[in-house]
Amino acid sequence: MTSRMTPADRDRLEKCLALAEQGATPGERAAGRAAAARIAAAAGLTVAEALRAVRQPRGPSHASQPPPRRTYAWAEPKPAVDPITVEELLRQKAQTEAWRKRAATADARRRGRERADQEAYVAQQRAEQAERDRDWARARAAAAPDEAP
């Protein structure tokens, strides 16, 4: 029967019943009883059925013990460290050396390509400069006969 009563309704009903029993004035107690009757009617229960539903234990969630405290990582003991073996160290060292060799080879290949590109650019610039120099020399030679003393 309590399946139609939500936890919020159950809490409101408990508070209204507490007011009906412990109200300071007769008016407060009457208002508490009236509110409890409205909540019970909305859930499809009588006040007596609602009272039984509220008074019975809710199960494991209302146990007398508080929930266990959450522990933090810094508060827990550290796990035991497994010592590393010599074989594992040698394997790691060999792996690192192989990686370094591959990286050095790739670097040398990249530098070689860059050097070849630079040399091709320098050769092109020299050829263009040589052409400009020949043009200048021809122009100078053509202008020189007029200036002969």
Short mmCIF file of C-alpha atoms in Angstrom, two decimals:
data_model
loop_
_atom_site.label_atom_id
_atom_site.label_comp_id
_atom_site.label_asym_id
_atom_site.label_seq_id
_atom_site.Cartn_x
_atom_site.Cartn_y
_atom_site.Cartn_z
CA MET A 1 0.00 0.00 0.00
CA THR A 2 2.89 2.40 0.60
CA SER A 3 4.13 2.03 -2.95
CA ARG A 4 2.11 5.13 -3.96
CA MET A 5 3.74 7.23 -1.24
CA THR A 6 7.00 8.87 -2.28
CA PRO A 7 9.84 9.39 0.18
CA ALA A 8 9.03 13.12 0.19
CA ASP A 9 5.37 12.37 1.02
CA ARG A 10 6.48 10.00 3.76
CA ASP A 11 8.73 12.68 5.29
CA ARG A 12 5.94 15.29 5.13
CA LEU A 13 3.55 12.82 6.76
CA GLU A 14 6.05 12.14 9.56
CA LYS A 15 6.41 15.86 10.22
CA CYS A 16 2.65 16.43 10.21
CA LEU A 17 2.11 13.52 12.62
CA ALA A 18 4.82 14.90 14.89
CA LEU A 19 3.05 18.28 14.84
CA ALA A 20 -0.28 16.55 15.58
CA GLU A 21 1.22 14.81 18.61
CA GLN A 22 3.54 17.52 19.95
CA GLY A 23 2.01 20.80 18.78
CA ALA A 24 2.20 23.68 21.27
CA THR A 25 -1.46 24.65 20.91
CA PRO A 26 -4.67 22.73 20.13
CA GLY A 27 -4.83 24.60 16.80
CA GLU A 28 -1.36 23.38 15.77
CA ARG A 29 -2.27 19.81 16.71
CA ALA A 30 -5.53 20.03 14.70
CA ALA A 31 -3.68 21.49 11.68
CA GLY A 32 -1.11 18.66 11.89
CA ARG A 33 -3.90 16.01 11.96
CA ALA A 34 -5.66 17.68 8.99
CA ALA A 35 -2.44 17.89 6.94
CA ALA A 36 -1.66 14.24 7.73
CA ALA A 37 -5.15 13.24 6.59
CA ARG A 38 -4.69 15.14 3.29
CA ILE A 39 -1.31 13.49 2.61
CA ALA A 40 -2.70 10.03 3.42
CA ALA A 41 -5.74 10.59 1.20
CA ALA A 42 -3.50 11.71 -1.68
CA ALA A 43 -1.59 8.42 -1.31
CA GLY A 44 -4.87 6.45 -1.21
CA LEU A 45 -4.50 5.46 2.44
CA THR A 46 -6.39 6.05 5.61
CA VAL A 47 -4.68 7.94 8.41
CA ALA A 48 -4.29 4.69 10.39
CA GLU A 49 -2.67 2.91 7.40
CA ALA A 50 -0.39 5.87 6.80
CA LEU A 51 0.54 5.90 10.49
CA ARG A 52 1.48 2.18 10.32
CA ALA A 53 3.50 2.80 7.14
CA VAL A 54 5.43 5.59 8.78
CA ARG A 55 6.05 3.78 12.04
CA GLN A 56 7.40 0.58 10.48
CA PRO A 57 11.13 0.49 9.81
CA ARG A 58 12.13 1.39 6.28
CA GLY A 59 14.68 -1.36 5.87
CA PRO A 60 18.46 -1.28 5.65
CA SER A 61 18.60 2.43 4.82
CA HIS A 62 17.36 3.32 8.33
CA ALA A 63 19.74 1.07 10.20
CA SER A 64 20.93 2.30 13.55
CA GLN A 65 24.51 2.56 12.31
CA PRO A 66 25.58 5.49 10.16
CA PRO A 67 26.86 4.72 6.66
CA PRO A 68 30.56 3.89 6.45
CA ARG A 69 32.81 6.89 6.06
CA ARG A 70 34.50 7.37 2.74
CA THR A 71 38.24 7.01 3.00
CA TYR A 72 40.60 9.22 1.06
CA ALA A 73 43.55 7.99 -0.96
CA TRP A 74 46.03 9.73 1.32
CA ALA A 75 44.47 8.07 4.38
CA GLU A 76 44.82 4.53 3.06
CA PRO A 77 48.06 2.60 3.42
CA LYS A 78 50.20 2.49 0.31
CA PRO A 79 50.41 -0.85 -1.49
CA ALA A 80 53.62 -2.80 -1.19
CA VAL A 81 56.13 -2.03 -3.94
CA ASP A 82 57.35 -4.96 -6.02
CA PRO A 83 61.10 -4.58 -6.52
CA ILE A 84 62.23 -4.41 -10.15
CA THR A 85 64.50 -7.20 -11.36
CA VAL A 86 67.83 -6.81 -13.10
CA GLU A 87 66.40 -8.49 -16.19
CA GLU A 88 63.60 -5.93 -16.33
CA LEU A 89 66.09 -3.06 -15.98
CA LEU A 90 68.21 -4.46 -18.80
CA ARG A 91 65.12 -4.90 -20.99
CA GLN A 92 64.06 -1.30 -20.33
CA LYS A 93 67.57 -0.04 -21.05
CA ALA A 94 67.72 -1.95 -24.35
CA GLN A 95 64.31 -0.63 -25.30
CA THR A 96 65.42 2.95 -24.55
CA GLU A 97 68.63 2.54 -26.55
CA ALA A 98 66.71 1.15 -29.53
CA TRP A 99 64.35 4.12 -29.39
CA ARG A 100 67.29 6.54 -29.25
CA LYS A 101 68.93 4.89 -32.26
CA ARG A 102 65.71 5.09 -34.28
CA ALA A 103 65.27 8.75 -33.31
CA ALA A 104 68.90 9.58 -34.22
CA THR A 105 68.55 7.83 -37.61
CA ALA A 106 65.33 9.70 -38.38
CA ASP A 107 66.98 12.98 -37.32
CA ALA A 108 70.02 12.35 -39.55
CA ARG A 109 67.72 11.54 -42.48
CA ARG A 110 65.76 14.76 -41.92
CA ARG A 111 68.96 16.84 -41.63
CA GLY A 112 70.29 15.24 -44.84
CA ARG A 113 67.13 16.23 -46.72
CA GLU A 114 67.36 19.77 -45.35
CA ARG A 115 71.03 19.99 -46.31
CA ALA A 116 70.27 18.80 -49.85
CA ASP A 117 67.50 21.38 -50.17
CA GLN A 118 69.82 24.12 -48.92
CA GLU A 119 72.60 23.09 -51.32
CA ALA A 120 70.15 23.09 -54.25
CA TYR A 121 68.96 26.58 -53.26
CA VAL A 122 72.54 27.87 -52.95
CA ALA A 123 73.44 26.39 -56.35
CA GLN A 124 70.43 28.07 -57.92
CA GLN A 125 71.31 31.42 -56.34
CA ARG A 126 74.93 31.11 -57.56
CA ALA A 127 73.77 30.33 -61.09
CA GLU A 128 71.41 33.32 -61.07
CA GLN A 129 74.18 35.57 -59.70
CA ALA A 130 76.61 34.29 -62.32
CA GLU A 131 74.07 35.15 -65.04
CA ARG A 132 73.65 38.65 -63.58
CA ASP A 133 77.45 39.03 -63.44
CA ARG A 134 77.80 38.01 -67.14
CA ASP A 135 75.04 40.44 -68.11
CA TRP A 136 76.80 43.21 -66.19
CA ALA A 137 80.14 42.36 -67.78
CA ARG A 138 78.58 42.41 -71.30
CA ALA A 139 76.91 45.73 -70.59
CA ARG A 140 80.18 47.12 -69.25
CA ALA A 141 82.10 45.84 -72.28
CA ALA A 142 79.55 47.38 -74.62
CA ALA A 143 79.84 50.74 -72.85
CA ALA A 144 83.64 50.64 -72.57
CA PRO A 145 84.57 51.38 -76.25
CA ASP A 146 82.90 54.75 -76.00
CA GLU A 147 84.96 55.65 -72.97
CA ALA A 148 88.33 54.77 -74.43
CA PRO A 149 90.96 57.56 -73.92
#
